[in-house]
Structure formats: structure tokens, C-alpha cells
Amino acid sequence: MTQPVDLLLTNAVVLTMDEKLTQYEPGAVAIKGNSLVAVGTESDLLDQYLASEIIDCQGKVLMPGLVNAHTHAAMTLLRGIADDLRLDVWLLGYMMPVEREFVSPEFVRLGTLLACAEMIRSGVTCFADMYYFESHVASATAQVGLRAVCAQTVYKFPAPDALDYEEALEKAREFIKEWKDHPLIVPAIGPHAFYTCTQEILQNSSKLALEFDVPLLIHISETSQEVETCRNDNGMPVVPYLKKQGIFEAKTLAAHCVHVDEGEINTLRHHNVGVAHNPSSNLKLASGFAPTTNMLEAKLNVGIGTDGAASNNDLDMFEEIRLAAFIAKAHTNDPTALHAHTALTMGTRLGAQALHLGTKIGSLETGKCADLILIDLKTSHTAPRFRRDRDNIYAQIVYSAKSTDVSDVMVDGRWLMRDRILLTLNEIEIIEQTKEYARQIDTFLAQREQSILSKLIAIGGAEEAESYEVQVKVRVQNAQSVIDAIKQPSIEILRFRHYHEYDTYFAFTDPKQGQLRYREDDFIGEDGQVETVRYRLTLLGIAREERLPSDVLLSRSRYLAPATHSLRFYREYFKPASETVIHKDRLRWRILFHGTECYINLDEVNQPNLGSFVEIKSRTWSRRDAEHKSELAVDLLKTLGIVTDEIIGKEYLELI
Amino acid sequence: MTQPVDLLLTNAVVLTMDEKLTQYEPGAVAIKGNSLVAVGTESDLLDQYLASEIIDCQGKVLMPGLVNAHTHAAMTLLRGIADDLRLDVWLLGYMMPVEREFVSPEFVRLGTLLACAEMIRSGVTCFADMYYFESHVASATAQVGLRAVCAQTVYKFPAPDALDYEEALEKAREFIKEWKDHPLIVPAIGPHAFYTCTQEILQNSSKLALEFDVPLLIHISETSQEVETCRNDNGMPVVPYLKKQGIFEAKTLAAHCVHVDEGEINTLRHHNVGVAHNPSSNLKLASGFAPTTNMLEAKLNVGIGTDGAASNNDLDMFEEIRLAAFIAKAHTNDPTALHAHTALTMGTRLGAQALHLGTKIGSLETGKCADLILIDLKTSHTAPRFRRDRDNIYAQIVYSAKSTDVSDVMVDGRWLMRDRILLTLNEIEIIEQTKEYARQIDTFLAQREQSILSKLIAIGGAEEAESYEVQVKVRVQNAQSVIDAIKQPSIEILRFRHYHEYDTYFAFTDPKQGQLRYREDDFIGEDGQVETVRYRLTLLGIAREERLPSDVLLSRSRYLAPATHSLRFYREYFKPASETVIHKDRLRWRILFHGTECYINLDEVNQPNLGSFVEIKSRTWSRRDAEHKSELAVDLLKTLGIVTDEIIGKEYLELI
């Protein structure tokens, strides 16, 4: 009795990737609608099934499609805009400013189509995505015919598609409702990471995932810095902290898990959390080596992901699968670690299980979806083929084959690629359309790079503020006499502070850009100890805007902001042509003198050793006011008993 | 005034990879004969040159061909025969036995052709090779039209092409003479590594290289074990040891250099030694992370190699170049380490310099050879292209492009590939021919795998020896009474020894294979201390070959050899189904009893705790002799006052 089916694929080396790693050669697969009706030897299936169409696979490998367990598909449009940078410079200096400017539904749609083209070409049939405007990711993917878990990103900052997290959560809810029962798309919620989400966001995300029984996607312990932050802020590593927020109550997929300990691995296992390992991304961003062999030993479902193309810079799962094996060997110092068949299982069945789709996809088994690929191993870079051991063919695929050896791709019973021709999208048109985005982004960044001020504004969190200041500076030999003189009745002291100032000045090739000062102010208490520390970033105009009578300076501070990043960050981001360091001990009085507010600074410049100075400074707003205040400043100097014919019309920077 | 040239390549993104990383877009290259006449902008070259042929490169990248700085080309025929193994198991258990059996001029020729096909397809125009029958590597390469430095391997063991090192050196001399002035082939000498060569080989190799002014290729510090061996044997690391042998007097190219310290790096630099870094191979074999950033900082010429396809398992330089950047970042924990343009320079100009061919190839500069490739970057996996920074395009090539994006390859002015069609070899025929080798090697290994004895013989250094032994065993309660009884006059003691025996028995799925015993004999001196240690491997037949009267055993030891490798090695190589461990304290007397030589063993079996036993053993050669000796053994037991009705007809292994 033969049973009718739609399609029979024959004459293949069938690698089922099931629990037993069953192989059939010559093998065959019977397909009806979108499902696998049977998988077995060619002769058995030819006997048992009557097919509307029979396709001879010509001895190619027939296996389940690859599962890309972590990506940001639309970021293909940002591929290669900035490389070889540290994560913070790359993210805050380039990705986020560009995303704020360019990410839109159209951007997301085009980027997703480009990603789908690349992924189909490299044998991916399902991917897990996290991005903005996720409904546009979903619709582009569904249109192309790929399968995906699509997570709408939520975090505490304003995003390209949501002004605040409440709006983001609301959008996620709408998105999940809309796509809940789609045959190809599994909607999900994506709280970005512990450090970009509040407890409330994490808890609400988990509730939403549970309410609709959809997956929750999150980044976990990608860098050691992230773990350290969590320990400092919450007194525990990332996994227990997220557990406390209820994150693992949901069907969770955790990307990275580079820095997790044995206890955390057990927690992940206990809650059936899927893990997405991202070899290239972790190498390229120097995030560290994920403990994949330990996670696999603990029976965690560890899939493999490409991460976004902006960090990686491609979506080639063949490369990732090979690297998963390579890295595990190198990291454990054991070449027998993570065999080829394990790596390929991670790229298929374990990946599907990590995405909580293990019952539908990931292996060629009766009843599962017809998501499959053909690989041509008759190439000069894979020949010859050895058959002594059944592991030979896994090694051939993992260690020798390339993504370009994938000839045919089927998802849900539908061919997306035949003989390397893409059937469901117009690749040339898509590539053509990306050029305009690249041009616009190039222009945006080029303009920004021309101006230090623009670069400063681009990294956000800063206020632009113009301020004019009148400044008089003289050298003093006897600091104590100045301190004593300030106590006289004509000077009303409003406030006194003592601090150490550590300044680093960045100078640029074009002097018109001014100089950027990174200042650490250590406030010294009465006991001589540091009380508080403040970091500020100031973009200084050209030092001498104008000279007033008696060498009084009129300077202009164009920009002032708290410096939330490290000096190292700013150095790598602004790439100064040169740097100058000045350290000084400063006594600062805010006073009233003849009814006018001004500051007296008594500075001892230690590095370089320039000696002691008195500065009189006063904010101003007009040329006339500036002239008045400059006369007052000279008066004040005289009142302090300081000879005024030695006024120095220069900044400390110019005295070096 | 226009100058006539043979060929003008126009409308290209020309990446010269010269010292300044000069780029031209749209750029062009003028070629006359085998040389580059000019490299510049398209408009300049169109003005200055009148070409017999103009080819429009359609906006592709035009750059120097890649230099594969270390490979064993012919080993493509062994690609994937054994993976996920430790280096020693892989090398001694698989590579060397198969090479001894199969490597011939025909094998080398076919393997080289296969390698050339793969390398041309992936944009390699020059490679450095080390193997056997190197003249056949050279002739196959020259015929195909690739450029290569070909080193005839020399070491202290018999090789497939030389019975001893004198013959190998003589062959190398002949080879060098024959190929000395070939336009494409640079002959060289390849002393394999310090641990496979005697001082004499190393010194003579260097002399030969100097005599003919040819390069010397050698493996240096691939594993930490190699360095440890060198320190133990020679009291210094590998680099100073080789320096002492005069190796660096030659134009040396050192493969790997994974475990070299700062001092060694300086020595290499001082002697202008080229380095071939092999990222995939080092990862896959867990050799370690080479200090590439330090070597580059020291201005060493660090090229990139694929290593042989049997270990790697492909010859894809795009993969290696990308990994060189990735690994440096991950290893130094700094994502800004080893930028894309540096990685690509390593794959081209630095590689050429490492091969001591820097004046001829490695960059597109006037006067250099016309060795170049075209890369098509208009693909979905490389789009879009950013142009803001000139580094963008290097990142695009290194991090996104694939070897299959190489469309055209020219070496020495001759096209080897146009539009992905190989012009100088028949790829399909070559792949077809590899099948027969794969079949034969599969058969050879499969037969060998079926027999533990064959596997034992395959790893060499062992003698096959059949020996029959008569054995009588009884349990004793009072060991001291036996020791006293041996002193009686009817027993002549020839020798006495005391030792601890640590036995590990490997059992196999097929019991007919017998058991393999790994034995450590610790000889105990009169002071109770271990004097010497001996390791032996014995393949035991089925324990009870035959039972003689009175439960005397006749056992047959089929094979005996010193165990030169570790227990771990044998475990991974033989893959036993189960293991049993037995430790005992043994007092052993060689005696004469009634004119017959035999042994008395007084054993205390500690692990597992079985108690004390006396064994009488005697070698035998015939059934009749065996019967005689078994009677004698029972007599001897009685003489020792031991009750003989409790003779145990079992090995210790069977008592557990």
C-alpha cells in the first residue's frame, strides 16, 4: 500500500540530527504540505510513498536547516560602519547615534530582507531576532518565507520606536497579539539586558511573556564588566538577579552567557533556559570565552547565533558552527572537546530547543516541519569524502564545507532557494536599495566627525551651553598672604571649597575645533580627605577669544557636560591628535566684591610644576559687562596686595 | 606619449597593500609580460598606457593575491580522515601510518592539484609548502601556474621518500639544484622541527640552505609540550636552541611560533626570520594562542597560513585572515587589537616578506610580479559598502567577504581563474580521482580498526611475538612461609626482584580481540625506593586458551612492546569499551627446579583488595612441553608446602 505525498527527495545523504544522529544513505524524505511524513532509506520510502514530485538530490547532504539562535537582522544595514573598536565606543559612539537617526520601519524592513537573503544563502531556516519595529521584521520575514522568533526590544532608554518603556511594552503587547498564531513567526518580548532595564521592566516583560505563553529573549553576561556591575549594584551575578525578577518563569532564550559560573548554569538548566552562543561576536568584541562544554555537560540547550551583522560582520552559521568547535577546544586546551557532530547539533536541534521550538523543528523526524537544506560536498575544498566512521561526514560539513555549498533551502514545505537561486526575494534590488542608506549614514557620520561638538552631542546626555567668562591670572610667591588678605571686610565670602583638579586636554589636528577637557574634581574635606569626586567634560573654544585691557582674558566655554564615561572611552572615541595633563591644588572662594559676584582661585599647579597663581573669574554676558568686570578684577587683585602689572594673559595650558 | 602594455585592468577598487596602504578608486593596473608596469588611478593609466587588452573590473576589488605562508598541500587527500583527536593520536595513530602506506609521487601530485584548485578558488597566488616528494609538489604547482616555496622535508625517521636523513638531505640537494631558477617555484629545505631532527640534521640543513641561498622552512614552538621537551633536553627554549644550530643563518620561515617569549621574538627579528601564523590549526588542535600582536609590534614579518588540510580542514585564507584578527582580540582581551587592515596585510605583503619574497610579490607596486585577484563585494553578505573611512573596505573584506567572492586570479601575468572558472586544471577530474584514494584509505583504516593487533602495529616501534606460558596460581594466607620455603636447596634462585605493578586492561566490544594491558613496573630497590620504571604494552589473547590438568592455565601473549606513549594516548587511540585497573606488590624469583627454569611470583593484590597469591610461571613452546611443565609446577607448589587442590584457573582480571 503506497501512501500519496506531495514530494519525495531521494538519493541524498540524510543526516536527521535526531537524538541518535541517525543517517540514511542513500536516504529519502517524504513531504506532505508543510510536514515531514517520513524520513528513511530511499528504497523504503520509494516503496511506501507515491509522490506527486520526486527530486533526485544527486548525493547531496540533506539535513535540517540551521537555526540562528541570536541575531539583530536589520543591523545588516549597519554592517561595517565601524570596526576594531571597544564595545562602548562602538555602541555609544556609532550604533546608537546612527540608530537614533536612521532606524525606521523602512530601515528595518530593508535590513531584514537583506539579512534573509544572506541567511537563506547560508542554509538558515529559522532565526531568533531582537530589534525595534519588530512587526516589520516579522512581516518581511514572513513574506520571504523564513521562520523566526521575533522579539520586540524593551529597555529604559528612549528607543527609535518608543519614547519610554511603557510605550515599548505596549507596542510589544500589540505585536504579540497580532502575530500570535502565525505559522512562521513566533512573537516574543525582548527586555534587552539587566543593565539596560529596570526591575519593573524585567518583571513586566516576564509577565507579558507568561500571559501570552511566548518566549522571552534577553542578553545575559556578555562581558565581565556586566557581571561586575551586577555584583556591585545587586550583590549577586546576573543569573540570580534575573531569576529574582521572574525572568526565568518565561520560556527564556539567553544570548551570550559568556561569564556564568557553575551555579548559574544549574539555574539556567533548572528553568530550561535556552542559550545562544555567539562565537564570532565574542571573539571580535573580546567578550571572553563562553563555557560551552560545561553548559553542554549540564544538558543545557546551547544553540549557536551570529549576533547582528554590525558586530560580527556577517550571518554565516557555517562559520559560527566551526568556531564553536574551535573555541571550545582552544579554551579548554583539549582538541577532543566539542566534536563536529556536537557543533552541528548545536546549529540545528539544540538551537531549535533553545528557541523552545524543539517539537516543531531542528531535526528531520516524522511530524516535524519540512525545514531542510541540501549541501553539495562535491567540491575541491571538501574532497575527498571518507566513510570509515559516521563522524567523518559531520567533520566534513563543520570543518571543510562553506555556507556557499548550500544549494537548496526549504522552509515549511516551501522552497526558498533552488540551485543557489533565491526564489522569494529580489536580491539585486535589495542590495541596490542599501546603497542609499549607506550613503546617507556615511554623510551623517562624516559631518559629525568634522566637528568635535557634533561628536560630543552624538553620544548624548549632554547640554549645550555657551558661557563667557572674564579671567585675570597672576603669579604669586606667598600663597598664605593671599589667604589672609581675602579675610578683609571689603570681600564678602559666600562659599569656600578646596579641591584637587586633574585635567586632561585633548587637542585636535584642526585647531579651530578647540580643545576638549576631561576634568576630575576631587573635593577635599576639612580633614584633608577626598569627600566627593566629579567628572566633567568641557569643550573649550579657542582659548583667547579676545583680550581685554590689562591682559584680562575673555574666554568662552561652549559646552559642558558630566563625563559619564571613562577617559579611555573619550580618547578612543575622539581620537585626539595630542594630549596635555595638568594637575593642580585649588582653593576656591565665591565672593561678593563691590556687589559683584566672582571667584578667587588660589592654584598650585603641580603637574607640570608651574608654581602658584591667583585667578579672578567672573561670568559675563556682554562686551560691556565684560569690560566692567575686568576692571573690577584688577581692583580686586590690588585689594589683595598683588602687583597687577604682571597679569598673565594665558591659560595654564599655554604656560607649559 | 602613451606606452604600450599587454593588459590594462580598469574600473577597480585598487588596494595596493603597499606600506602606505594606498588605494585608488576608480583604479587601474597596467601589466606587461609577468610584471606590473603601473598602478594608479584609472584616468592616469588610461592616459599613459596603450593596452592590447582592457578589462573592465566592474567595480570589483583588485588586490595582491593572498600568500598562504604555511601548508602541506598534498595532505588535502587526508582531509577529514580523523578529527577531534589529540595531536599525538592524530599524528601517530592516523597520519603517519596512512602516510607510510599511501604517500607516493602520484599521491603527492594529485593532492597538490586538489590543493591548488582550492587555493586558486580562494584567492591564493603563492604558498609555502613542506612535504615529501617535494619535486612532485613543485611540478604540479608549476603546471597549474601557482607560485610556491617548496621545501623538501628532512627528519630523523624513515620517511615515505627517504629511508634515512642522509638520503633525505641528498634528495633535498637534488631538488634544490633542479628547481633553483624556476620563475614560479622557489625550492627550499624543510627540517621538520627541533624534536624530529638531530643537531646534525639541523646544522646540515642550514648549510645546504646557505650554499644555494634558498629558504629554510621549519616548525617552531607549536605546542607548550614542544617547548618543555626542548627545555628538558637542551636547557633552553626552542628559538635559542635552533639559533645555536645555525638555523637562523639561513633565510628562515618559522611556522606556528605559538609559545615564544619576548627574548625569542627579538632573536627572530634580529635574524629576519619570517613567521607563519596558523589560526585555525592552532585553535582546532588546541595548541594555544600565538602572540601575534607582540610579534607585529616587534616588526616581525608575520604571515598567515592554513596549515595542512588534514588538520585544519581546509585551505581558506579568508577564514584564516579573519581568525587572525579575531584571535588577537580575544586573546589580548582588546577589541582594538589587530585591525582589519593589519590582518589583510599579514595575508599579503607581510606574508610575502615572511617567505623572503617581499621584493617580488605581496603588494601591487610597479616592478612586482602580476600576482593579483579580483573580489566581488556586491553580495548580500557584504552589503552595504561604507566609504567614510578608508578602513571600511578592509573590514568589509576581512570580516564579511568569503573566499568564494574571489572571481578572478592571475599569477605571474597569467589568468588561473576567470569568473570562477579554473583555467589551468580539470577540477572535476581531480575530485573524481581522489575518490579512489579515499576508498583505499577507508579500507586500510577499517581493516586496521577491526583488529587491535593491527592498530598496535600501525603505531610502530613494536615487535610481534607469540609466547605460550604455563601458569599455576594459588591463594596463600602466610606469605612469609612461602618466602622461607623458597630458600630450600631443591630450588636454585637465579634472580630476585621486587616491584609494584600497575596494570590497566582495555577490553573491547568484540571479546575475540583479547585485552590490551598497559603495565607500569616500578622496580623497588633494597632501600624500598623505586629504582627504575618500565612501561609495557601487551596484547593478551583470550585469557584461557586451554586448561591443562589440575587447572593449570596455558596462556598466550601475542604481542609485547615498550609503551612509549601515555596511558591517555592509548585510551584515546584504542577507544576501549571498558577498563579494569589492578595494582599489586610482586616478589619475583627466577629459579631452576629439577633443571627447568621458571618463575615464582608472590603477589599481594591491593587494588582491588584480593589478597596474596603464589604464581608459578614457565615459558613453553609445545603442548607436550606444556604438559610436562604443568606437572612440574604442581610439584613445585607442593615443595613450597602449598595445598594444590585449590589451584585457581583464572587470571586476576577474572577474579574481580
mmCIF file with all atom_site columns, C-alpha atoms in Angstrom, chain A residues 238-303:
data_model
loop_
_atom_site.group_PDB
_atom_site.id
_atom_site.type_symbol
_atom_site.label_atom_id
_atom_site.label_alt_id
_atom_site.label_comp_id
_atom_site.label_asym_id
_atom_site.label_entity_id
_atom_site.label_seq_id
_atom_site.pdbx_PDB_ins_code
_atom_site.Cartn_x
_atom_site.Cartn_y
_atom_site.Cartn_z
_atom_site.occupancy
_atom_site.B_iso_or_equiv
_atom_site.pdbx_formal_charge
_atom_site.auth_seq_id
_atom_site.auth_comp_id
_atom_site.auth_asym_id
_atom_site.auth_atom_id
_atom_site.pdbx_PDB_model_num
ATOM 1  C CA . VAL A 1 238 ? 23.345 38.338 36.570 1.00 0.00 ? 238 VAL A CA 1
ATOM 2  C CA . VAL A 1 239 ? 21.543 34.986 36.543 1.00 0.00 ? 239 VAL A CA 1
ATOM 3  C CA . PRO A 1 240 ? 20.340 35.007 40.175 1.00 0.00 ? 240 PRO A CA 1
ATOM 4  C CA . TYR A 1 241 ? 19.386 38.665 39.810 1.00 0.00 ? 241 TYR A CA 1
ATOM 5  C CA . LEU A 1 242 ? 17.261 37.936 36.741 1.00 0.00 ? 242 LEU A CA 1
ATOM 6  C CA . LYS A 1 243 ? 15.795 34.888 38.452 1.00 0.00 ? 243 LYS A CA 1
ATOM 7  C CA . LYS A 1 244 ? 14.675 37.176 41.277 1.00 0.00 ? 244 LYS A CA 1
ATOM 8  C CA . GLN A 1 245 ? 12.873 39.347 38.718 1.00 0.00 ? 245 GLN A CA 1
ATOM 9  C CA . GLY A 1 246 ? 10.992 36.295 37.468 1.00 0.00 ? 246 GLY A CA 1
ATOM 10 C CA . ILE A 1 247 ? 12.658 36.298 34.069 1.00 0.00 ? 247 ILE A CA 1
ATOM 11 C CA . PHE A 1 248 ? 13.110 32.520 34.037 1.00 0.00 ? 248 PHE A CA 1
ATOM 12 C CA . GLU A 1 249 ? 9.456  31.818 34.675 1.00 0.00 ? 249 GLU A CA 1
ATOM 13 C CA . ALA A 1 250 ? 9.001  32.516 30.979 1.00 0.00 ? 250 ALA A CA 1
ATOM 14 C CA . LYS A 1 251 ? 10.260 30.400 28.059 1.00 0.00 ? 251 LYS A CA 1
ATOM 15 C CA . THR A 1 252 ? 13.570 32.232 28.056 1.00 0.00 ? 252 THR A CA 1
ATOM 16 C CA . LEU A 1 253 ? 16.323 32.354 25.449 1.00 0.00 ? 253 LEU A CA 1
ATOM 17 C CA . ALA A 1 254 ? 19.522 33.883 26.821 1.00 0.00 ? 254 ALA A CA 1
ATOM 18 C CA . ALA A 1 255 ? 22.096 35.277 24.409 1.00 0.00 ? 255 ALA A CA 1
ATOM 19 C CA . HIS A 1 256 ? 25.833 35.022 25.157 1.00 0.00 ? 256 HIS A CA 1
ATOM 20 C CA . CYS A 1 257 ? 26.159 33.635 28.727 1.00 0.00 ? 257 CYS A CA 1
ATOM 21 C CA . VAL A 1 258 ? 29.927 34.134 28.437 1.00 0.00 ? 258 VAL A CA 1
ATOM 22 C CA . HIS A 1 259 ? 30.553 34.827 32.102 1.00 0.00 ? 259 HIS A CA 1
ATOM 23 C CA . VAL A 1 260 ? 28.336 32.397 34.006 1.00 0.00 ? 260 VAL A CA 1
ATOM 24 C CA . ASP A 1 261 ? 29.529 30.107 36.794 1.00 0.00 ? 261 ASP A CA 1
ATOM 25 C CA . GLU A 1 262 ? 28.522 26.523 37.620 1.00 0.00 ? 262 GLU A CA 1
ATOM 26 C CA . GLY A 1 263 ? 25.717 27.642 39.914 1.00 0.00 ? 263 GLY A CA 1
ATOM 27 C CA . GLU A 1 264 ? 24.286 29.916 37.253 1.00 0.00 ? 264 GLU A CA 1
ATOM 28 C CA . ILE A 1 265 ? 24.488 27.121 34.680 1.00 0.00 ? 265 ILE A CA 1
ATOM 29 C CA . ASN A 1 266 ? 22.453 24.929 37.029 1.00 0.00 ? 266 ASN A CA 1
ATOM 30 C CA . THR A 1 267 ? 19.868 27.675 37.480 1.00 0.00 ? 267 THR A CA 1
ATOM 31 C CA . LEU A 1 268 ? 19.561 28.071 33.701 1.00 0.00 ? 268 LEU A CA 1
ATOM 32 C CA . ARG A 1 269 ? 19.174 24.312 33.329 1.00 0.00 ? 269 ARG A CA 1
ATOM 33 C CA . HIS A 1 270 ? 16.634 24.087 36.117 1.00 0.00 ? 270 HIS A CA 1
ATOM 34 C CA . HIS A 1 271 ? 14.456 26.667 34.368 1.00 0.00 ? 271 HIS A CA 1
ATOM 35 C CA . ASN A 1 272 ? 15.015 25.173 30.915 1.00 0.00 ? 272 ASN A CA 1
ATOM 36 C CA . VAL A 1 273 ? 16.542 28.409 29.664 1.00 0.00 ? 273 VAL A CA 1
ATOM 37 C CA . GLY A 1 274 ? 17.873 28.153 26.128 1.00 0.00 ? 274 GLY A CA 1
ATOM 38 C CA . VAL A 1 275 ? 21.327 29.593 25.473 1.00 0.00 ? 275 VAL A CA 1
ATOM 39 C CA . ALA A 1 276 ? 22.531 31.278 22.279 1.00 0.00 ? 276 ALA A CA 1
ATOM 40 C CA . HIS A 1 277 ? 26.306 31.037 21.955 1.00 0.00 ? 277 HIS A CA 1
ATOM 41 C CA . ASN A 1 278 ? 27.849 33.672 19.618 1.00 0.00 ? 278 ASN A CA 1
ATOM 42 C CA . PRO A 1 279 ? 31.425 32.677 18.787 1.00 0.00 ? 279 PRO A CA 1
ATOM 43 C CA . SER A 1 280 ? 32.426 35.373 16.252 1.00 0.00 ? 280 SER A CA 1
ATOM 44 C CA . SER A 1 281 ? 30.865 38.201 18.173 1.00 0.00 ? 281 SER A CA 1
ATOM 45 C CA . ASN A 1 282 ? 32.510 37.136 21.426 1.00 0.00 ? 282 ASN A CA 1
ATOM 46 C CA . LEU A 1 283 ? 35.889 36.899 19.702 1.00 0.00 ? 283 LEU A CA 1
ATOM 47 C CA . LYS A 1 284 ? 35.640 40.122 17.732 1.00 0.00 ? 284 LYS A CA 1
ATOM 48 C CA . LEU A 1 285 ? 34.439 42.204 20.682 1.00 0.00 ? 285 LEU A CA 1
ATOM 49 C CA . ALA A 1 286 ? 36.865 40.357 23.019 1.00 0.00 ? 286 ALA A CA 1
ATOM 50 C CA . SER A 1 287 ? 33.985 39.498 25.339 1.00 0.00 ? 287 SER A CA 1
ATOM 51 C CA . GLY A 1 288 ? 35.584 36.259 26.518 1.00 0.00 ? 288 GLY A CA 1
ATOM 52 C CA . PHE A 1 289 ? 35.124 32.517 26.033 1.00 0.00 ? 289 PHE A CA 1
ATOM 53 C CA . ALA A 1 290 ? 31.725 31.070 26.887 1.00 0.00 ? 290 ALA A CA 1
ATOM 54 C CA . PRO A 1 291 ? 31.875 27.830 28.914 1.00 0.00 ? 291 PRO A CA 1
ATOM 55 C CA . THR A 1 292 ? 30.050 25.857 26.219 1.00 0.00 ? 292 THR A CA 1
ATOM 56 C CA . THR A 1 293 ? 31.432 22.466 27.171 1.00 0.00 ? 293 THR A CA 1
ATOM 57 C CA . ASN A 1 294 ? 30.261 22.925 30.768 1.00 0.00 ? 294 ASN A CA 1
ATOM 58 C CA . MET A 1 295 ? 26.840 24.108 29.613 1.00 0.00 ? 295 MET A CA 1
ATOM 59 C CA . LEU A 1 296 ? 26.506 21.123 27.271 1.00 0.00 ? 296 LEU A CA 1
ATOM 60 C CA . GLU A 1 297 ? 27.585 18.730 30.023 1.00 0.00 ? 297 GLU A CA 1
ATOM 61 C CA . ALA A 1 298 ? 24.880 20.220 32.221 1.00 0.00 ? 298 ALA A CA 1
ATOM 62 C CA . LYS A 1 299 ? 22.434 19.312 29.412 1.00 0.00 ? 299 LYS A CA 1
ATOM 63 C CA . LEU A 1 300 ? 21.581 22.908 28.629 1.00 0.00 ? 300 LEU A CA 1
ATOM 64 C CA . ASN A 1 301 ? 20.146 23.539 25.187 1.00 0.00 ? 301 ASN A CA 1
ATOM 65 C CA . VAL A 1 302 ? 23.001 25.560 23.719 1.00 0.00 ? 302 VAL A CA 1
ATOM 66 C CA . GLY A 1 303 ? 22.285 26.891 20.245 1.00 0.00 ? 303 GLY A CA 1
#
